[in-house]
PDB file of C-alpha atoms in Angstrom:
ATOM      1  CA  ILE A   1       0.824  20.882   9.588  1.00  0.00           C
ATOM      2  CA  PHE A   2       3.948  21.865   7.690  1.00  0.00           C
ATOM      3  CA  LEU A   3       6.892  19.491   7.497  1.00  0.00           C
ATOM      4  CA  ASP A   4      10.127  20.726   5.947  1.00  0.00           C
ATOM      5  CA  GLY A   5       8.217  23.685   4.525  1.00  0.00           C
ATOM      6  CA  GLU A   6       5.543  21.557   2.855  1.00  0.00           C
ATOM      7  CA  ILE A   7       1.941  21.177   3.942  1.00  0.00           C
ATOM      8  CA  LEU A   8       0.873  17.643   4.805  1.00  0.00           C
ATOM      9  CA  PRO A   9      -2.424  16.223   3.517  1.00  0.00           C
ATOM     10  CA  LYS A  10      -5.176  16.766   6.105  1.00  0.00           C
ATOM     11  CA  LEU A  11      -5.636  13.115   7.112  1.00  0.00           C
ATOM     12  CA  LEU A  12      -1.883  12.655   7.473  1.00  0.00           C
ATOM     13  CA  SER A  13      -1.705  15.864   9.547  1.00  0.00           C
ATOM     14  CA  ASP A  14      -4.501  14.594  11.772  1.00  0.00           C
ATOM     15  CA  LYS A  15      -2.788  11.216  12.205  1.00  0.00           C
ATOM     16  CA  LEU A  16       0.537  12.876  13.026  1.00  0.00           C
ATOM     17  CA  LEU A  17      -1.156  14.989  15.718  1.00  0.00           C
ATOM     18  CA  GLU A  18      -2.902  11.869  17.056  1.00  0.00           C
ATOM     19  CA  PHE A  19       0.490  10.134  17.333  1.00  0.00           C
ATOM     20  CA  VAL A  20       1.992  13.146  19.124  1.00  0.00           C
ATOM     21  CA  ASP A  21      -0.950  13.311  21.534  1.00  0.00           C
ATOM     22  CA  GLY A  22      -0.682   9.558  22.192  1.00  0.00           C
ATOM     23  CA  ASN A  23       3.087   9.724  22.638  1.00  0.00           C
ATOM     24  CA  ILE A  24       3.511   7.345  19.667  1.00  0.00           C
ATOM     25  CA  ASP A  25       6.682   7.453  17.571  1.00  0.00           C
ATOM     26  CA  THR A  26       5.983   9.727  14.570  1.00  0.00           C
ATOM     27  CA  ASP A  27       9.075   8.661  12.601  1.00  0.00           C
ATOM     28  CA  PRO A  28       7.206   6.068  10.468  1.00  0.00           C
ATOM     29  CA  LEU A  29       4.686   8.727   9.389  1.00  0.00           C
ATOM     30  CA  ILE A  30       7.460  11.206   8.613  1.00  0.00           C
ATOM     31  CA  ARG A  31       9.311   8.545   6.602  1.00  0.00           C
ATOM     32  CA  PHE A  32       6.045   7.756   4.804  1.00  0.00           C
ATOM     33  CA  TRP A  33       5.671  11.446   3.919  1.00  0.00           C
ATOM     34  CA  ASN A  34       9.275  11.619   2.685  1.00  0.00           C
ATOM     35  CA  HIS A  35       8.632   8.672   0.358  1.00  0.00           C
ATOM     36  CA  LEU A  36       5.249  10.007  -0.742  1.00  0.00           C
ATOM     37  CA  LYS A  37       6.503  13.448  -1.715  1.00  0.00           C
ATOM     38  CA  ARG A  38       9.018  11.791  -4.085  1.00  0.00           C
ATOM     39  CA  ASN A  39       6.165  10.098  -5.970  1.00  0.00           C
ATOM     40  CA  PRO A  40       6.034  11.807  -9.405  1.00  0.00           C
ATOM     41  CA  SER A  41       2.227  11.468  -9.604  1.00  0.00           C
ATOM     42  CA  GLU A  42       0.343  14.359  -8.027  1.00  0.00           C
ATOM     43  CA  GLU A  43      -2.871  12.302  -8.029  1.00  0.00           C
ATOM     44  CA  SER A  44      -1.160   9.403  -6.249  1.00  0.00           C
ATOM     45  CA  ARG A  45       0.295  11.748  -3.662  1.00  0.00           C
ATOM     46  CA  LYS A  46      -3.207  13.108  -3.095  1.00  0.00           C
ATOM     47  CA  ASP A  47      -5.029   9.750  -3.050  1.00  0.00           C
ATOM     48  CA  LEU A  48      -2.644   7.369  -1.289  1.00  0.00           C
ATOM     49  CA  TYR A  49      -2.909   8.414   2.340  1.00  0.00           C
ATOM     50  CA  ASP A  50      -6.709   8.555   2.033  1.00  0.00           C
ATOM     51  CA  PHE A  51      -6.581   4.953   0.743  1.00  0.00           C
ATOM     52  CA  LEU A  52      -4.399   3.876   3.676  1.00  0.00           C
ATOM     53  CA  TYR A  53      -6.507   5.713   6.238  1.00  0.00           C
ATOM     54  CA  HIS A  54      -9.906   4.495   5.031  1.00  0.00           C
ATOM     55  CA  ASN A  55      -8.733   0.903   4.632  1.00  0.00           C
ATOM     56  CA  HIS A  56      -6.809   0.787   7.930  1.00  0.00           C
ATOM     57  CA  VAL A  57      -3.559  -0.116   6.168  1.00  0.00           C
ATOM     58  CA  SER A  58      -0.487  -0.545   8.354  1.00  0.00           C
ATOM     59  CA  ILE A  59       2.648   1.535   7.839  1.00  0.00           C
ATOM     60  CA  THR A  60       6.073  -0.040   8.344  1.00  0.00           C
ATOM     61  CA  PRO A  61       8.821   1.608  10.427  1.00  0.00           C
ATOM     62  CA  ASP A  62      10.654   2.609   7.232  1.00  0.00           C
ATOM     63  CA  GLY A  63       7.612   4.519   5.932  1.00  0.00           C
ATOM     64  CA  CYS A  64       6.311   1.933   3.486  1.00  0.00           C
ATOM     65  CA  PHE A  65       2.961   0.165   3.865  1.00  0.00           C
ATOM     66  CA  VAL A  66       1.553  -3.344   3.801  1.00  0.00           C
ATOM     67  CA  GLY A  67      -1.051  -4.227   1.199  1.00  0.00           C
ATOM     68  CA  TYR A  68      -2.521  -7.516   0.069  1.00  0.00           C
ATOM     69  CA  LYS A  69      -2.488  -9.547  -3.113  1.00  0.00           C
ATOM     70  CA  ARG A  70      -4.243 -12.734  -4.178  1.00  0.00           C
ATOM     71  CA  ILE A  71      -2.004 -15.147  -6.112  1.00  0.00           C
ATOM     72  CA  SER A  72      -2.155 -18.726  -7.349  1.00  0.00           C
ATOM     73  CA  GLU A  73      -1.296 -21.770  -5.236  1.00  0.00           C
ATOM     74  CA  ASP A  74       2.105 -21.949  -6.981  1.00  0.00           C
ATOM     75  CA  PHE A  75       2.898 -18.311  -6.064  1.00  0.00           C
ATOM     76  CA  LYS A  76       2.267 -16.893  -9.552  1.00  0.00           C
ATOM     77  CA  ASP A  77       0.111 -13.917 -10.460  1.00  0.00           C
ATOM     78  CA  LEU A  78      -3.489 -14.806 -11.277  1.00  0.00           C
ATOM     79  CA  ARG A  79      -3.655 -12.990 -14.608  1.00  0.00           C
ATOM     80  CA  THR A  80      -0.602 -14.232 -16.545  1.00  0.00           C
ATOM     81  CA  ARG A  81       0.616 -16.993 -14.203  1.00  0.00           C
ATOM     82  CA  THR A  82       4.190 -15.921 -15.016  1.00  0.00           C
ATOM     83  CA  ILE A  83       5.187 -13.490 -12.249  1.00  0.00           C
ATOM     84  CA  ASP A  84       6.867 -15.110  -9.249  1.00  0.00           C
ATOM     85  CA  ASN A  85       5.226 -13.898  -6.033  1.00  0.00           C
ATOM     86  CA  SER A  86       7.119 -16.149  -3.633  1.00  0.00           C
ATOM     87  CA  PRO A  87       7.894 -14.617  -0.236  1.00  0.00           C
ATOM     88  CA  GLY A  88      10.992 -12.441  -0.499  1.00  0.00           C
ATOM     89  CA  GLN A  89      10.520 -11.645  -4.177  1.00  0.00           C
ATOM     90  CA  THR A  90      10.504  -8.018  -5.284  1.00  0.00           C
ATOM     91  CA  VAL A  91       8.267  -7.593  -8.311  1.00  0.00           C
ATOM     92  CA  VAL A  92       9.001  -4.599 -10.545  1.00  0.00           C
ATOM     93  CA  MET A  93       7.339  -3.203 -13.669  1.00  0.00           C
ATOM     94  CA  ASP A  94       8.466  -0.213 -15.709  1.00  0.00           C
ATOM     95  CA  ARG A  95       6.461   2.707 -14.261  1.00  0.00           C
ATOM     96  CA  ALA A  96       5.738   3.996 -17.780  1.00  0.00           C
ATOM     97  CA  LYS A  97       3.857   0.738 -18.506  1.00  0.00           C
ATOM     98  CA  VAL A  98       1.542   1.119 -15.491  1.00  0.00           C
ATOM     99  CA  ASP A  99      -1.697   2.922 -16.316  1.00  0.00           C
ATOM    100  CA  ALA A 100      -1.713   6.150 -14.293  1.00  0.00           C
ATOM    101  CA  ASP A 101      -5.346   7.020 -15.071  1.00  0.00           C
ATOM    102  CA  ARG A 102      -7.229   6.588 -11.801  1.00  0.00           C
ATOM    103  CA  ASN A 103     -10.526   6.747 -13.697  1.00  0.00           C
ATOM    104  CA  ARG A 104      -9.732   3.439 -15.429  1.00  0.00           C
ATOM    105  CA  THR A 105     -10.729   0.557 -13.214  1.00  0.00           C
ATOM    106  CA  CYS A 106      -8.934  -2.513 -14.509  1.00  0.00           C
ATOM    107  CA  SER A 107      -5.823  -1.767 -16.485  1.00  0.00           C
ATOM    108  CA  SER A 108      -2.113  -2.490 -16.831  1.00  0.00           C
ATOM    109  CA  GLY A 109       0.100  -2.502 -13.783  1.00  0.00           C
ATOM    110  CA  LEU A 110       0.882  -4.469 -10.662  1.00  0.00           C
ATOM    111  CA  HIS A 111      -2.201  -4.647  -8.452  1.00  0.00           C
ATOM    112  CA  VAL A 112      -2.279  -4.332  -4.667  1.00  0.00           C
ATOM    113  CA  ALA A 113      -5.418  -4.056  -2.562  1.00  0.00           C
ATOM    114  CA  ALA A 114      -6.859  -3.437   0.856  1.00  0.00           C
ATOM    115  CA  PHE A 115      -7.470  -6.590   2.887  1.00  0.00           C
ATOM    116  CA  GLU A 116     -11.248  -6.687   2.370  1.00  0.00           C
ATOM    117  CA  TYR A 117     -10.951  -6.468  -1.407  1.00  0.00           C
ATOM    118  CA  ALA A 118      -8.055  -8.926  -1.754  1.00  0.00           C
ATOM    119  CA  ASP A 119      -9.650 -11.388   0.643  1.00  0.00           C
ATOM    120  CA  LYS A 120     -13.128 -11.436  -0.897  1.00  0.00           C
ATOM    121  CA  PHE A 121     -12.864 -10.414  -4.569  1.00  0.00           C
ATOM    122  CA  TYR A 122     -10.825 -13.452  -5.605  1.00  0.00           C
ATOM    123  CA  PRO A 123     -11.902 -16.511  -3.608  1.00  0.00           C
ATOM    124  CA  ASN A 124      -9.234 -18.881  -4.980  1.00  0.00           C
ATOM    125  CA  GLY A 125      -5.502 -18.955  -4.415  1.00  0.00           C
ATOM    126  CA  ILE A 126      -3.273 -17.632  -1.674  1.00  0.00           C
ATOM    127  CA  LEU A 127      -3.456 -14.227  -0.041  1.00  0.00           C
ATOM    128  CA  VAL A 128      -0.067 -12.604   0.577  1.00  0.00           C
ATOM    129  CA  ASP A 129       1.156  -9.511   2.392  1.00  0.00           C
ATOM    130  CA  VAL A 130       3.154  -7.174   0.166  1.00  0.00           C
ATOM    131  CA  LYS A 131       5.265  -4.187   1.143  1.00  0.00           C
ATOM    132  CA  VAL A 132       4.929  -1.098  -1.051  1.00  0.00           C
ATOM    133  CA  ASN A 133       6.984   2.080  -1.064  1.00  0.00           C
ATOM    134  CA  PRO A 134       4.691   5.133  -1.455  1.00  0.00           C
ATOM    135  CA  GLU A 135       6.957   6.325  -4.284  1.00  0.00           C
ATOM    136  CA  ASP A 136       5.870   3.280  -6.332  1.00  0.00           C
ATOM    137  CA  VAL A 137       2.102   3.914  -6.264  1.00  0.00           C
ATOM    138  CA  VAL A 138       0.990   4.914  -9.754  1.00  0.00           C
ATOM    139  CA  ALA A 139      -2.811   5.071  -9.453  1.00  0.00           C
ATOM    140  CA  VAL A 140      -5.561   4.584  -6.884  1.00  0.00           C
ATOM    141  CA  PRO A 141      -8.639   3.926  -9.034  1.00  0.00           C
ATOM    142  CA  THR A 142     -11.806   5.690  -7.995  1.00  0.00           C
ATOM    143  CA  ASP A 143     -13.915   2.539  -8.316  1.00  0.00           C
ATOM    144  CA  TYR A 144     -14.364  -0.257  -5.782  1.00  0.00           C
ATOM    145  CA  ASN A 145     -14.499   2.247  -2.936  1.00  0.00           C
ATOM    146  CA  GLN A 146     -10.768   2.994  -3.329  1.00  0.00           C
ATOM    147  CA  GLN A 147      -9.780  -0.502  -2.210  1.00  0.00           C
ATOM    148  CA  LYS A 148      -7.176  -1.265  -4.844  1.00  0.00           C
ATOM    149  CA  MET A 149      -4.261   0.394  -6.585  1.00  0.00           C
ATOM    150  CA  ARG A 150      -1.751  -0.014  -9.359  1.00  0.00           C
ATOM    151  CA  VAL A 151       1.921   0.115  -8.451  1.00  0.00           C
ATOM    152  CA  CYS A 152       5.225  -0.338 -10.252  1.00  0.00           C
ATOM    153  CA  ALA A 153       6.917  -2.368  -7.490  1.00  0.00           C
ATOM    154  CA  TYR A 154       6.238  -4.364  -4.339  1.00  0.00           C
ATOM    155  CA  THR A 155       7.983  -6.976  -2.208  1.00  0.00           C
ATOM    156  CA  VAL A 156       6.140 -10.133  -1.196  1.00  0.00           C
ATOM    157  CA  LEU A 157       6.490 -10.541   2.566  1.00  0.00           C
ATOM    158  CA  ARG A 158       4.656 -13.771   3.389  1.00  0.00           C
ATOM    159  CA  GLU A 159       1.398 -15.652   3.183  1.00  0.00           C
ATOM    160  CA  CYS A 160      -1.213 -13.558   4.889  1.00  0.00           C
ATOM    161  CA  ALA A 161      -1.997 -14.527   8.475  1.00  0.00           C
ATOM    162  CA  GLY A 162      -4.994 -12.188   8.622  1.00  0.00           C
ATOM    163  CA  GLU A 163      -5.655  -8.510   8.363  1.00  0.00           C
ATOM    164  CA  ARG A 164      -3.070  -6.355  10.076  1.00  0.00           C
ATOM    165  CA  VAL A 165      -4.725  -3.968  12.473  1.00  0.00           C
ATOM    166  CA  ASP A 166      -1.790  -2.015  13.914  1.00  0.00           C
ATOM    167  CA  GLU A 167      -1.278   1.457  12.492  1.00  0.00           C
ATOM    168  CA  VAL A 168       2.490   0.979  12.537  1.00  0.00           C
ATOM    169  CA  LEU A 169       4.263  -2.359  12.353  1.00  0.00           C
ATOM    170  CA  TYR A 170       7.425  -2.505  14.410  1.00  0.00           C
ATOM    171  CA  ALA A 171      10.336  -4.946  14.476  1.00  0.00           C
ATOM    172  CA  ASP A 172       8.547  -7.077  17.061  1.00  0.00           C
ATOM    173  CA  ASP A 173       5.602  -7.592  14.670  1.00  0.00           C
ATOM    174  CA  PRO A 174       4.721 -11.292  15.113  1.00  0.00           C
ATOM    175  CA  TYR A 175       4.088 -11.533  11.355  1.00  0.00           C
ATOM    176  CA  ASP A 176       7.439  -9.975  10.448  1.00  0.00           C
ATOM    177  CA  GLN A 177       9.963 -12.428   9.157  1.00  0.00           C
ATOM    178  CA  SER A 178      12.035 -10.058   7.055  1.00  0.00           C
TER     179      SER A 178
END
């Protein structure tokens, strides 16, 4: 499928056709694509939708997506215990300081994961939902079955109430408090 003269990644094309066939609003997917194509990393543009598709990650109406992050009981990051991850906080890191090499497993950057990884890899602390703009994804490491990524920004939505299973989260999302 071509959108605005550009070819969509195959999985995104397939999902768009599935939405059309099911009479589901395609605007969130189109907004996702518009964000994604502004991502300066060619590898991230290539890898991100595959990550979302394979991990059943929900897309928001504005074209962002919901990932997961394990934090401490006092809403700080687990590594440095200095970054505030309270609901409503937007956490930002200079993109140039985030390791863009997807072949490096653990490295510098803000980490976001698929539910399974975030829920099971770190057993302690609080699991939170975070909203990520596709433009802010820097690397999707090839390890861990593509279940985590490094980003330069995310917004903490809330404590996680369980894995989100809807493909698109709408305003009537019972978990949505933003």
